[in-house]
PDB file of C-alpha atoms in Angstrom:
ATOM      1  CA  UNK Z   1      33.283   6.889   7.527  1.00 47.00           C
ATOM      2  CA  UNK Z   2      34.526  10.383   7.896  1.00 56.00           C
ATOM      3  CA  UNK Z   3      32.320  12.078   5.806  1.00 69.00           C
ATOM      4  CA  UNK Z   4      29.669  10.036   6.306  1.00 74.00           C
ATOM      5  CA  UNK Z   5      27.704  13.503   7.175  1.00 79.00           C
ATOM      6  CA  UNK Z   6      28.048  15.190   4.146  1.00 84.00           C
ATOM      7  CA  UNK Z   7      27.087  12.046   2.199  1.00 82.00           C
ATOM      8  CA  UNK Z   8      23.820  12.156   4.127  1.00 82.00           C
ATOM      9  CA  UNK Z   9      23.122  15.685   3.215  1.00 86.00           C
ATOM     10  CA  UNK Z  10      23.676  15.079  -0.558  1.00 84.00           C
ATOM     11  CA  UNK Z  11      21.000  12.464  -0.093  1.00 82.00           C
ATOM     12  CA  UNK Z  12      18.228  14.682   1.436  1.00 85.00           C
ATOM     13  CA  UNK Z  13      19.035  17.613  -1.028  1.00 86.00           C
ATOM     14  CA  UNK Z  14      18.934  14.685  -3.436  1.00 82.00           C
ATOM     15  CA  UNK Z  15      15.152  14.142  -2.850  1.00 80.00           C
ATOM     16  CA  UNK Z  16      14.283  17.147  -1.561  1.00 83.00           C
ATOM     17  CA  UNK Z  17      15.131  19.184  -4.199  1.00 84.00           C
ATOM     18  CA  UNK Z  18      16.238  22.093  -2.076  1.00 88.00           C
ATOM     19  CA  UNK Z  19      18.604  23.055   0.490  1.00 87.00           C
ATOM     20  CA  UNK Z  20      15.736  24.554   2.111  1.00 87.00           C
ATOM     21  CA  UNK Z  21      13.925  21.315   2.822  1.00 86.00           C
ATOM     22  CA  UNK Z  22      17.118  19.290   3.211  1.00 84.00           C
ATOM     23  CA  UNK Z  23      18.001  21.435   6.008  1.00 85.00           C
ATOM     24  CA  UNK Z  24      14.571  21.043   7.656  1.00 87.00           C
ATOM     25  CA  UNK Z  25      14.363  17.087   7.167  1.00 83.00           C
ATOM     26  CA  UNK Z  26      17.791  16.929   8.976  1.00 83.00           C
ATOM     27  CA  UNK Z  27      17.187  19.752  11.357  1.00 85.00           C
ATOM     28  CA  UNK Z  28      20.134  21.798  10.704  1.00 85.00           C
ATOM     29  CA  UNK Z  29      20.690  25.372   9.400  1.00 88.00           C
ATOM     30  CA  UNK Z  30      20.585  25.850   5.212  1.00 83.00           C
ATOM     31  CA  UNK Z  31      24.288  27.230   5.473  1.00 88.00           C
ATOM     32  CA  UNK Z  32      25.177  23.329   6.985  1.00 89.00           C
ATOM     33  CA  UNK Z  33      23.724  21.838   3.771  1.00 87.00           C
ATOM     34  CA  UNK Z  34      25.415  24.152   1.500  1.00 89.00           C
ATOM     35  CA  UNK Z  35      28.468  23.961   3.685  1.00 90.00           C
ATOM     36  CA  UNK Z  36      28.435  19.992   3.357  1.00 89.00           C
ATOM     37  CA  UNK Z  37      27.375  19.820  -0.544  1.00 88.00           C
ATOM     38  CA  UNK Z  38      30.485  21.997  -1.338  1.00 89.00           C
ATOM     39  CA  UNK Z  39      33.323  19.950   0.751  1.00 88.00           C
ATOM     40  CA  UNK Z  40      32.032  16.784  -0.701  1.00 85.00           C
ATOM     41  CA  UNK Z  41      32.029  18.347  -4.102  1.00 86.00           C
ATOM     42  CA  UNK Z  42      35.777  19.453  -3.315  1.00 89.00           C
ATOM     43  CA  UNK Z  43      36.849  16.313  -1.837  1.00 86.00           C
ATOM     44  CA  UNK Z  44      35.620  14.075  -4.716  1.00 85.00           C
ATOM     45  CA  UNK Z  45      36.688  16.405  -7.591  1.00 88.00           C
ATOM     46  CA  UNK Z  46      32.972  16.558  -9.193  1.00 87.00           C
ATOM     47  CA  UNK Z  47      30.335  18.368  -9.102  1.00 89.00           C
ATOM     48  CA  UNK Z  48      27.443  16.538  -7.781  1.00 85.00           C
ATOM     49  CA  UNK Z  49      24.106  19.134  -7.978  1.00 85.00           C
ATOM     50  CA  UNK Z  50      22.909  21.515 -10.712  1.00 87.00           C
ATOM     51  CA  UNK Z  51      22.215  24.575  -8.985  1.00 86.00           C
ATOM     52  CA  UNK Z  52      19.093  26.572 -10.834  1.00 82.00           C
ATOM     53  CA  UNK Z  53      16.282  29.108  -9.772  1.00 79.00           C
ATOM     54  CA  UNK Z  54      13.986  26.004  -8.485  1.00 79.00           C
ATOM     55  CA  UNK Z  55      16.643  24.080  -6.541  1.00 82.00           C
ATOM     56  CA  UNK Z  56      19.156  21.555  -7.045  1.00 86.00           C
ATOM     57  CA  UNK Z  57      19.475  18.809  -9.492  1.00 87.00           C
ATOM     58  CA  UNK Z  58      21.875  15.440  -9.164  1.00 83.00           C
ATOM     59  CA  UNK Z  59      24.205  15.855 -11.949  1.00 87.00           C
ATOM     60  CA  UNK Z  60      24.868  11.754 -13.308  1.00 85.00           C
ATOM     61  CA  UNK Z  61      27.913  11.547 -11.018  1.00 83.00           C
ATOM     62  CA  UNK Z  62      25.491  12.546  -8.033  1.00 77.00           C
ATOM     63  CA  UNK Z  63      23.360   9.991  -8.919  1.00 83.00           C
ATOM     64  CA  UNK Z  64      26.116   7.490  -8.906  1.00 81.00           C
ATOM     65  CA  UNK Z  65      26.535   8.846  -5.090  1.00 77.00           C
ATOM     66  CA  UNK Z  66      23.182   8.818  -4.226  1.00 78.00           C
ATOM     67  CA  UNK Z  67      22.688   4.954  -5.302  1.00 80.00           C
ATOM     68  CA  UNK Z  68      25.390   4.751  -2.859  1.00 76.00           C
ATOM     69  CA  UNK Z  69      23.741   6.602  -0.216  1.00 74.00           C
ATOM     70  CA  UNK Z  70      20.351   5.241  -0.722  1.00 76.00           C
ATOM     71  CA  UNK Z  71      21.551   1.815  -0.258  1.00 75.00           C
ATOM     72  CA  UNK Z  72      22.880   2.681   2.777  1.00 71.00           C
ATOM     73  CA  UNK Z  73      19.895   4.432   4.440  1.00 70.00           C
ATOM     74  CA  UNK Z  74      17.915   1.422   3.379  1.00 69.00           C
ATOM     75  CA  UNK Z  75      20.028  -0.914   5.730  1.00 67.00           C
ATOM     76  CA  UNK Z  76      19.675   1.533   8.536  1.00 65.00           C
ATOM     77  CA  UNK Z  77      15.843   1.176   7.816  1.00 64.00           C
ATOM     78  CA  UNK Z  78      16.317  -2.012   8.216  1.00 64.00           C
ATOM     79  CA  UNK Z  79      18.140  -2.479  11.440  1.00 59.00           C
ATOM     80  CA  UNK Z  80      16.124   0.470  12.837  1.00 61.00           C
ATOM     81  CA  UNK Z  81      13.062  -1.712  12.176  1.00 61.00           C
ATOM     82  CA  UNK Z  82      14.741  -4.619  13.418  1.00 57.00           C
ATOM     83  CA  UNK Z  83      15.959  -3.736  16.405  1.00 56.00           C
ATOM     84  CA  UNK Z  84      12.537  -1.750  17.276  1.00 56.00           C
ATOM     85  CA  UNK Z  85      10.933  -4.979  17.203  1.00 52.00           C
ATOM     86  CA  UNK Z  86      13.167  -6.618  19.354  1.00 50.00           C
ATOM     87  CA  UNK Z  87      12.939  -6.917  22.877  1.00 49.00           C
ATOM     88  CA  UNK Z  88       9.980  -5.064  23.361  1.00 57.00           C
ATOM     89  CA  UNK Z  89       6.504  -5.778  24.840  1.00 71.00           C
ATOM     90  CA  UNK Z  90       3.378  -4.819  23.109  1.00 86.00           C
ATOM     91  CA  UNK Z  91       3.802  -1.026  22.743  1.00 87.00           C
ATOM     92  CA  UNK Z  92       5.250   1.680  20.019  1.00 89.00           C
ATOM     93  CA  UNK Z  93       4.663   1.090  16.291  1.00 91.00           C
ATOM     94  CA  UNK Z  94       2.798  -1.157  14.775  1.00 94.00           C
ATOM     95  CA  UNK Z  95       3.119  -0.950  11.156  1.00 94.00           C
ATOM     96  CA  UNK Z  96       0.686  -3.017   8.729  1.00 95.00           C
ATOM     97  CA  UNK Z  97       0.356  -2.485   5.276  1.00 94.00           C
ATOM     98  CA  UNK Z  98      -2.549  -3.851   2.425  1.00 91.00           C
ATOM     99  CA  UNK Z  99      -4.071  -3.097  -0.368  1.00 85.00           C
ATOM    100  CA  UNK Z 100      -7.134  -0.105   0.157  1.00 83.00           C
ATOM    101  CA  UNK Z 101      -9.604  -2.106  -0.406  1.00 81.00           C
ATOM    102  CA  UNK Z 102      -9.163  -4.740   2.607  1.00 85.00           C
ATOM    103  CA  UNK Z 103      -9.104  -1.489   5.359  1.00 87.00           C
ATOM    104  CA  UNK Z 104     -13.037  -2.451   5.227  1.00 83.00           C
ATOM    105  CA  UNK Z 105     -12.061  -5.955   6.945  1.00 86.00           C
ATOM    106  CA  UNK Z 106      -8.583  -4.803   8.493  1.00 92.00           C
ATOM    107  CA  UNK Z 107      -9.161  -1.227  10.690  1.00 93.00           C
ATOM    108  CA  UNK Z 108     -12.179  -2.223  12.627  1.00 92.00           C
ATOM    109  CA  UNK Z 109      -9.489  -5.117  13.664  1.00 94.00           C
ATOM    110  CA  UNK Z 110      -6.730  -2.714  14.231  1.00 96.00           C
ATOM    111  CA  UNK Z 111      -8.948  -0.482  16.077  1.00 96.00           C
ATOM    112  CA  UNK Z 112     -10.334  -3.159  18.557  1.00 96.00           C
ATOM    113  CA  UNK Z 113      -6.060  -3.981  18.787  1.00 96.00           C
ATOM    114  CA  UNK Z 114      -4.833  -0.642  19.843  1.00 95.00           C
ATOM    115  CA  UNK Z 115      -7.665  -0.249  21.942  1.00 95.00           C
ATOM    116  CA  UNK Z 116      -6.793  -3.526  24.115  1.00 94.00           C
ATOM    117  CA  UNK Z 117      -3.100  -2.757  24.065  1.00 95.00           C
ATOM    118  CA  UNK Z 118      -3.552   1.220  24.503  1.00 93.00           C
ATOM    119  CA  UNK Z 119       0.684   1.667  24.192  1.00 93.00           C
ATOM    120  CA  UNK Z 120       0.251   0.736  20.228  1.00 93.00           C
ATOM    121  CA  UNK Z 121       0.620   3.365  18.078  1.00 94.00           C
ATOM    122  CA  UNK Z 122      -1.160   2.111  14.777  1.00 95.00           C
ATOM    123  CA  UNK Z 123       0.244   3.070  11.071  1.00 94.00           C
ATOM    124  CA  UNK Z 124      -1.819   1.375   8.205  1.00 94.00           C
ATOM    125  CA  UNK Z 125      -0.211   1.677   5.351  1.00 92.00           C
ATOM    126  CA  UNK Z 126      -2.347   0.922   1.946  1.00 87.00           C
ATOM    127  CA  UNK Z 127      -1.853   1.612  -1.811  1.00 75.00           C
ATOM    128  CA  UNK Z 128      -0.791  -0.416  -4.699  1.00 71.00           C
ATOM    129  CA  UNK Z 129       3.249   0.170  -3.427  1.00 77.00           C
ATOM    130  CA  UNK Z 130       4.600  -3.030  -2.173  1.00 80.00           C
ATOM    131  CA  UNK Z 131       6.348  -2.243   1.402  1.00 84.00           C
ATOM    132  CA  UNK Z 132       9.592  -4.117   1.735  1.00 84.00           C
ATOM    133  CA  UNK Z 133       9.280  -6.014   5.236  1.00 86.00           C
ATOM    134  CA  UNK Z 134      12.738  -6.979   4.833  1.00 81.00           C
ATOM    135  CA  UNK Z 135      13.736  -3.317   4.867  1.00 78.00           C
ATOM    136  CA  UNK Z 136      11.328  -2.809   8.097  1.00 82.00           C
ATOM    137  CA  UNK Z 137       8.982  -0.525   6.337  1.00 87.00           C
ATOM    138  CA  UNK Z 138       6.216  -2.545   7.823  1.00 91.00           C
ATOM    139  CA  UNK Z 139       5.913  -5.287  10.366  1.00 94.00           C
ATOM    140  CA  UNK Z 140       2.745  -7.238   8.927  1.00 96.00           C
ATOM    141  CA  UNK Z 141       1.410  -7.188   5.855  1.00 95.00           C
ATOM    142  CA  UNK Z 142      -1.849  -8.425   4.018  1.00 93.00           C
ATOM    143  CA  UNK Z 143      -1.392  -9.572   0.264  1.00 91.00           C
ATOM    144  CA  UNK Z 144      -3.261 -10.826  -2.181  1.00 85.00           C
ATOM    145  CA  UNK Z 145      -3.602 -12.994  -5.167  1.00 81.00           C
ATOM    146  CA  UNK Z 146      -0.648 -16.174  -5.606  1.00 83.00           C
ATOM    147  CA  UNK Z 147       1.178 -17.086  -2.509  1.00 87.00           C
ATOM    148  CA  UNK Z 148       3.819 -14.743  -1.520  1.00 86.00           C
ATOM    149  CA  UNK Z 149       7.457 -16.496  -2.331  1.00 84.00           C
ATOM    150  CA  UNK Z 150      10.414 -13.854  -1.332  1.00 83.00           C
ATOM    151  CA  UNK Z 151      12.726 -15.120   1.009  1.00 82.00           C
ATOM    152  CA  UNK Z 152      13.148 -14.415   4.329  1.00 87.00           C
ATOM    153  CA  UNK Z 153       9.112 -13.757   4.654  1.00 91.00           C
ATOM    154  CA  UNK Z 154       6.937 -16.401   6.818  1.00 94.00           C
ATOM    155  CA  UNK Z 155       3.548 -16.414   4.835  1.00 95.00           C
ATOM    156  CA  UNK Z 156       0.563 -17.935   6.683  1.00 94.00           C
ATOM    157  CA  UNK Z 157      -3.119 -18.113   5.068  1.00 92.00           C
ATOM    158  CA  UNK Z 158      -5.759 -14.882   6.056  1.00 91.00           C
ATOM    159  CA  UNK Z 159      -8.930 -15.446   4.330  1.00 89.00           C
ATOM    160  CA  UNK Z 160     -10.781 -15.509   1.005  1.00 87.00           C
ATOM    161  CA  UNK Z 161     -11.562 -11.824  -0.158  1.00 86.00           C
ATOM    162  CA  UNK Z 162     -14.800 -12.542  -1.813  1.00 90.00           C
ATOM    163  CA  UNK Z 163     -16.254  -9.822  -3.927  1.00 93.00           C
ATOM    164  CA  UNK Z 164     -19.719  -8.402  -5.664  1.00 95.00           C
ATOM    165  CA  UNK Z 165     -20.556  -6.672  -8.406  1.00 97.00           C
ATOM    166  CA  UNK Z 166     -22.518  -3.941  -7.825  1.00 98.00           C
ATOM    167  CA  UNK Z 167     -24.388  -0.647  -8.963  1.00 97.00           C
ATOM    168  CA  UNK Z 168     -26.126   1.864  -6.385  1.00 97.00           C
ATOM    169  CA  UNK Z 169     -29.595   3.373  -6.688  1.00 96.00           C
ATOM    170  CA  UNK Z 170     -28.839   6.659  -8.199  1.00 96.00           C
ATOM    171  CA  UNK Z 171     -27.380   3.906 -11.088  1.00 97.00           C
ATOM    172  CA  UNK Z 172     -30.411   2.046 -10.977  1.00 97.00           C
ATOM    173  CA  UNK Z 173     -32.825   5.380 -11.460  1.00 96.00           C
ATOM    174  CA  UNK Z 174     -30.846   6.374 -14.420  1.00 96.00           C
ATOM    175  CA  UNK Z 175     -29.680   3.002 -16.221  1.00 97.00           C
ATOM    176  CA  UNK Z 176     -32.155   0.412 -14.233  1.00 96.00           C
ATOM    177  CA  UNK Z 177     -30.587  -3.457 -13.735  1.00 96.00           C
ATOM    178  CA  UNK Z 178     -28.325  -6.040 -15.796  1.00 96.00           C
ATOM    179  CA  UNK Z 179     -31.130  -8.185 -16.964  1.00 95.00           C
ATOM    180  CA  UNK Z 180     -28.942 -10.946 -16.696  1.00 94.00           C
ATOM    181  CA  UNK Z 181     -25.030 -11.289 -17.460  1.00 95.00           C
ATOM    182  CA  UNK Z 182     -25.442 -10.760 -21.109  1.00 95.00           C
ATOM    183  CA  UNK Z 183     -26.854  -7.666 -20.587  1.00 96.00           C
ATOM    184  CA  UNK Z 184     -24.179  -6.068 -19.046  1.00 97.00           C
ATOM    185  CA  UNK Z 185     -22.651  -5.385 -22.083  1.00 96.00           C
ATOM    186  CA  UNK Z 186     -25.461  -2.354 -22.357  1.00 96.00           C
ATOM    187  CA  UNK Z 187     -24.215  -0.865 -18.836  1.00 98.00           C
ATOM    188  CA  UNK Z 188     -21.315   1.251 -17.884  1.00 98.00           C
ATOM    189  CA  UNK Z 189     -18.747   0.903 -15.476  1.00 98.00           C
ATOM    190  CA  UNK Z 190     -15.861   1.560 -13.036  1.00 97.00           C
ATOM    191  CA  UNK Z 191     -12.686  -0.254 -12.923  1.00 94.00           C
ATOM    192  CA  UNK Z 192      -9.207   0.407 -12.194  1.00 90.00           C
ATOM    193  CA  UNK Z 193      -7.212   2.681 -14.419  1.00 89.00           C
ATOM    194  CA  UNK Z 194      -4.634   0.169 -14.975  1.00 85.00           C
ATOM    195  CA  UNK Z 195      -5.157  -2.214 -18.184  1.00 83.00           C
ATOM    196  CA  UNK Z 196      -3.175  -4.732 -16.895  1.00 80.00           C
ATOM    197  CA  UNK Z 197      -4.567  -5.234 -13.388  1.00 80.00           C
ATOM    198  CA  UNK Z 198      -3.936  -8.785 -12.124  1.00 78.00           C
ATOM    199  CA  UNK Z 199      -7.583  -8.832 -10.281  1.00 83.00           C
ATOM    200  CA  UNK Z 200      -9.098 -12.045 -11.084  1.00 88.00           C
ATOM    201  CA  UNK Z 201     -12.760 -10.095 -10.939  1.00 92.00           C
ATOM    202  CA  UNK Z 202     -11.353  -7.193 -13.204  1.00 91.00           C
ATOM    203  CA  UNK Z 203     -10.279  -9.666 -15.397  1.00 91.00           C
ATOM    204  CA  UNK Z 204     -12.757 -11.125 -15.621  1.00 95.00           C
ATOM    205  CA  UNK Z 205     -14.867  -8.010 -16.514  1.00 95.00           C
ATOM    206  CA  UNK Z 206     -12.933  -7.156 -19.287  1.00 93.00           C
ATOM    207  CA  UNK Z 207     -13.895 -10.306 -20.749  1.00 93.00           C
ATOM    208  CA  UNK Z 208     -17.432  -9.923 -20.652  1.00 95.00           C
ATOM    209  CA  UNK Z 209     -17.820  -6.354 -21.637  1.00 95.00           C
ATOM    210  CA  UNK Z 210     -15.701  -3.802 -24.270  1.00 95.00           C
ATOM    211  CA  UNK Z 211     -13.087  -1.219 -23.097  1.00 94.00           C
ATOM    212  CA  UNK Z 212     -15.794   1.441 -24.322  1.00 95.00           C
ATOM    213  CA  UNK Z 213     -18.263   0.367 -21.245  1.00 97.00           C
ATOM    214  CA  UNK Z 214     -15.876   1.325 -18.602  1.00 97.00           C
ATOM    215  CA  UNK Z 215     -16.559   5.107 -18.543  1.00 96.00           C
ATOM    216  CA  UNK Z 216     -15.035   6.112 -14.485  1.00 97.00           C
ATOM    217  CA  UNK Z 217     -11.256   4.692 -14.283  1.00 95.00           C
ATOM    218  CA  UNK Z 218      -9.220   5.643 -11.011  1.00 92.00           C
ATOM    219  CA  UNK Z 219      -6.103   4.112  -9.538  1.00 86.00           C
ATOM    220  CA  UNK Z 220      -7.334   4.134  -6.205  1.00 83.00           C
ATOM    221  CA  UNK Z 221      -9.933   1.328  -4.387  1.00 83.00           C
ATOM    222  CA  UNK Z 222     -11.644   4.089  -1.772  1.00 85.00           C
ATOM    223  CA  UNK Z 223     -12.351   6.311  -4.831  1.00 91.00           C
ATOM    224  CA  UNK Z 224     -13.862   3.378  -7.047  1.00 93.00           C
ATOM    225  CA  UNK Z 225     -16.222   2.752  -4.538  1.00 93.00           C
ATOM    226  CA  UNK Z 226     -17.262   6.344  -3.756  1.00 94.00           C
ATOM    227  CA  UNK Z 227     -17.923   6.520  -7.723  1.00 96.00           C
ATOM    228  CA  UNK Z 228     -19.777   3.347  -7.715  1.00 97.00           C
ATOM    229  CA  UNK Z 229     -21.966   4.685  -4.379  1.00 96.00           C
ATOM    230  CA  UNK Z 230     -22.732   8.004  -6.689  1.00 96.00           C
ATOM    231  CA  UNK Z 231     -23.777   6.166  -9.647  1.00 97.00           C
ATOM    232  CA  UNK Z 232     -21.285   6.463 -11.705  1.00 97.00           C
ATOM    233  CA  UNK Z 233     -21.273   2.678 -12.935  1.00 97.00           C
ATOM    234  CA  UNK Z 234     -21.426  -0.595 -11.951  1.00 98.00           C
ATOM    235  CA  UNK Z 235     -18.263  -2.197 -10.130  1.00 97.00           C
ATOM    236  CA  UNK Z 236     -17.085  -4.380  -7.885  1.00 96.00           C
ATOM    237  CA  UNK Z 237     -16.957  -4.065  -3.989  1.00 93.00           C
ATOM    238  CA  UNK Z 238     -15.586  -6.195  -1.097  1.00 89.00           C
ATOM    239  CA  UNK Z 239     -18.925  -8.567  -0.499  1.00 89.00           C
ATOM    240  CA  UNK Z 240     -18.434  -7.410   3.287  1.00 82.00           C
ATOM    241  CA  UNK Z 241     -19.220  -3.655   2.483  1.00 83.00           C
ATOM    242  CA  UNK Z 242     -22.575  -4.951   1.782  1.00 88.00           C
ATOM    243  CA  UNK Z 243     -23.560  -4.413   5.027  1.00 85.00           C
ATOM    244  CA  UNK Z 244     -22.547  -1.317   5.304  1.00 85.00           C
ATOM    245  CA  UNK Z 245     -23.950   0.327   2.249  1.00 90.00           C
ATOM    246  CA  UNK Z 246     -27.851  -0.812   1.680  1.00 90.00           C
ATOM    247  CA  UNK Z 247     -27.985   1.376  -1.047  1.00 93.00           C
ATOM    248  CA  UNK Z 248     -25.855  -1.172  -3.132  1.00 96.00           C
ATOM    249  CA  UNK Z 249     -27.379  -3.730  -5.068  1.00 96.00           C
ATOM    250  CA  UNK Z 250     -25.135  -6.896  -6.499  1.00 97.00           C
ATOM    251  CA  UNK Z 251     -26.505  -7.311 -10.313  1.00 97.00           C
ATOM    252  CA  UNK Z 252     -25.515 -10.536 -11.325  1.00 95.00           C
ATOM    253  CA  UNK Z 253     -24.949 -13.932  -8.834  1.00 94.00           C
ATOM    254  CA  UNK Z 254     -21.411 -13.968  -7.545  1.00 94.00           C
ATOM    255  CA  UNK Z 255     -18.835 -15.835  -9.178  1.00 94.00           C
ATOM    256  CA  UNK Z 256     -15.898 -17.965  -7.343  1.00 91.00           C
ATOM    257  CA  UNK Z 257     -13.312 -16.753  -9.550  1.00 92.00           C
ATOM    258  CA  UNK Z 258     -13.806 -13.474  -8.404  1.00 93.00           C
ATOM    259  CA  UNK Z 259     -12.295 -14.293  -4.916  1.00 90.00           C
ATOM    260  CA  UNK Z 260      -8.541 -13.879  -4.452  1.00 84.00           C
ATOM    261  CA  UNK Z 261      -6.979 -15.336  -1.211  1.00 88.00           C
ATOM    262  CA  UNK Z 262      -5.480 -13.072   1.226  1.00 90.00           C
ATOM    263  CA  UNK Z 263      -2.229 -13.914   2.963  1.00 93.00           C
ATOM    264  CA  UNK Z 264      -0.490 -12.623   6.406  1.00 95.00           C
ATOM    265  CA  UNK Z 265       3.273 -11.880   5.600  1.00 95.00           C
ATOM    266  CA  UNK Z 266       5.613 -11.196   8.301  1.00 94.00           C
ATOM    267  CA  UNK Z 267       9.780 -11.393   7.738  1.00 92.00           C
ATOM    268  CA  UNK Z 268      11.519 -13.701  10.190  1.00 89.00           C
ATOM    269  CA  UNK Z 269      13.709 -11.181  11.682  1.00 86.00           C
ATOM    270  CA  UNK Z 270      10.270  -9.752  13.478  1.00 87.00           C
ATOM    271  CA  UNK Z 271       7.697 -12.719  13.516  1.00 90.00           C
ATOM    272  CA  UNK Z 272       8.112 -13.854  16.663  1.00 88.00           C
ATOM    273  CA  UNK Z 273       8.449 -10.386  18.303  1.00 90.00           C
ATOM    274  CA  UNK Z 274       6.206 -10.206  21.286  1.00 91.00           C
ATOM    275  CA  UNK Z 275       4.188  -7.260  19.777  1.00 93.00           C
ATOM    276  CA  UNK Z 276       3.993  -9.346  16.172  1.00 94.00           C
ATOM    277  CA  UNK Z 277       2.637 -12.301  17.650  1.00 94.00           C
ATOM    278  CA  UNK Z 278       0.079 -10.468  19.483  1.00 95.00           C
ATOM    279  CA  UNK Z 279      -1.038  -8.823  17.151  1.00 96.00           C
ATOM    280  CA  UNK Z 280      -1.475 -12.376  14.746  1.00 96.00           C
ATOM    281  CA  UNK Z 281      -2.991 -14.193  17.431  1.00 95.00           C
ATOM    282  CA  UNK Z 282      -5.551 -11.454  17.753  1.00 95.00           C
ATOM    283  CA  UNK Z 283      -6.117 -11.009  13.871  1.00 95.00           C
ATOM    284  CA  UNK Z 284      -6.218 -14.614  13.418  1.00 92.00           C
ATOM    285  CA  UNK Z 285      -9.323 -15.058  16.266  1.00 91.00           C
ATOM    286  CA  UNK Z 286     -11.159 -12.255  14.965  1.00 89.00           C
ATOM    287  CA  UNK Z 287     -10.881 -13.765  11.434  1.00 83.00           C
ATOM    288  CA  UNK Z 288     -13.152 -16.194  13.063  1.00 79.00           C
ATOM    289  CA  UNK Z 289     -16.127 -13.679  13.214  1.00 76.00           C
ATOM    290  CA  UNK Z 290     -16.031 -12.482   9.901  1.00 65.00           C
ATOM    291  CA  UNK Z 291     -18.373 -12.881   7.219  1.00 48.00           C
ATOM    292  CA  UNK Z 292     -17.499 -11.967   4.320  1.00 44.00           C
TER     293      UNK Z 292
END
């Protein structure tokens, strides 16, 4: 494709925003963007990009382009993260991706890893987001919840995340303790901010106490738990952080339905990459030790 360049360029201006940071993403000079933008304009009779004081814009026939282009640079994600697991021993990236709130049990594991195969460059990769293996955005990743079912993915049991409901002692000095499960109706909380979280245990909190009791929302796991350690409410914690935070006190006996099981998802193209399988053989023995 002869102008394969200039496609490229509408892209990053595209999601940059600016010729300015365009130029810097692809490492050429701001006169090269413009330079590009215009002959692609010419050629294809359109104008692709509102120009304005804050930048550019994708006019709806850019966008039409950009589909085009993004489609595209999504494949060469793909075979870049195909072919850099290919072939190679245990060394360069290693890309792993979960949910926040199992780095507790995951980067003491990925530690000990990089530090027996010191070539490894680590990249965890957690949030709510789900990372598309098959577009090589990660090369193992933890879910949770039902069974993983998209194609193309080999899916192989982890462990049962079990969890505990908790409240710290600068909660218990202001509100004291639950006196049992009924009584948690009379204490405040902190839960995700979305309503329709799929989390069997915040489900199952909603149940037992009204929206008005959950007074500290946030979207992400590391922040719950820093509200729940300053007393902010009562919430629920990986069981395993337990030992790590004596301050925390579970308030009611733990329920099964709580748990959620964890699975190890790797796409075929990579699972049987040397570095991949070292790196499941070695989280697989230390899921051995764990007690969580």
């Amino acid at each position: 494709m002869d102008n394969w360049d200039e496609i490229r360029t509408a892209f990053q201006v595209a999601r940059k925003g600016t010729v300015s940071g365009a130029a810097e993403q692809l490492g050429v000079h701001h006169a090269t963007v413009i330079r590009h933008i215009d002959a692609l304009e010419q050629r294809l009779g359109v104008k692709l990009f509102q120009r304005h004081a804050r930048g550019y814009t994708a006019t709806e026939a850019g966008q039409d382009l950009l589909q085009v282009a993004q489609a595209t640079d999504d494949q060469f994600t793909q075979l870049a993260g195909r072919i850099k697991g290919q072939g190679e021993g245990v060394s360069g990236d290693l890309v792993v991706t979960s949910l926040g709130m199992a780095s507790r049990i995951l980067t003491p594991i990925l530690v000990d890893f990089q530090t027996e195969n010191p070539e490894v460059r680590v990249r965890y990769r957690t949030g709510d987001r789900l990372f598309r293996l098959e577009y090589g955005e990660a090369h193992v990743a933890i879910r949770a919840g039902t069974m993983p079912e998209e194609p193309d993915n080999v899916v192989q049991p982890f462990m049962q995340q079990h969890m505990a409901l908790v409240a710290s002692q600068a909660y218990i000095d202001r509100h004291g303790l639950p006196k049992d499960e009924a009584d948690l109706q009379n204490h405040f909380f902190v839960t995700h901010d979305d309503d329709n979280s799929r989390a069997p245990f915040t489900r199952w909190l909603r149940k037992v106490v009204t929206d008005d009791r959950f007074t500290y929302r946030a979207t992400d796991n590391r922040n719950m738990q820093d509200a729940i350690l300053a007393g902010a409410g009562i919430g629920f914690v990986v069981a395993q952080s337990l030992q790590v935070y004596p301050e925390l006190t579970e308030v009611v006996e733990r329920h099964e339905e709580w748990s959620a099981p964890l699975w190890i998802v790797t796409h075929v193209d990579l699972h049987r990459t040397t570095k991949v399988q070292a790196f499941l053989r070695f989280l697989k023995d230390r899921i051995k030790t764990l007690e969580c």
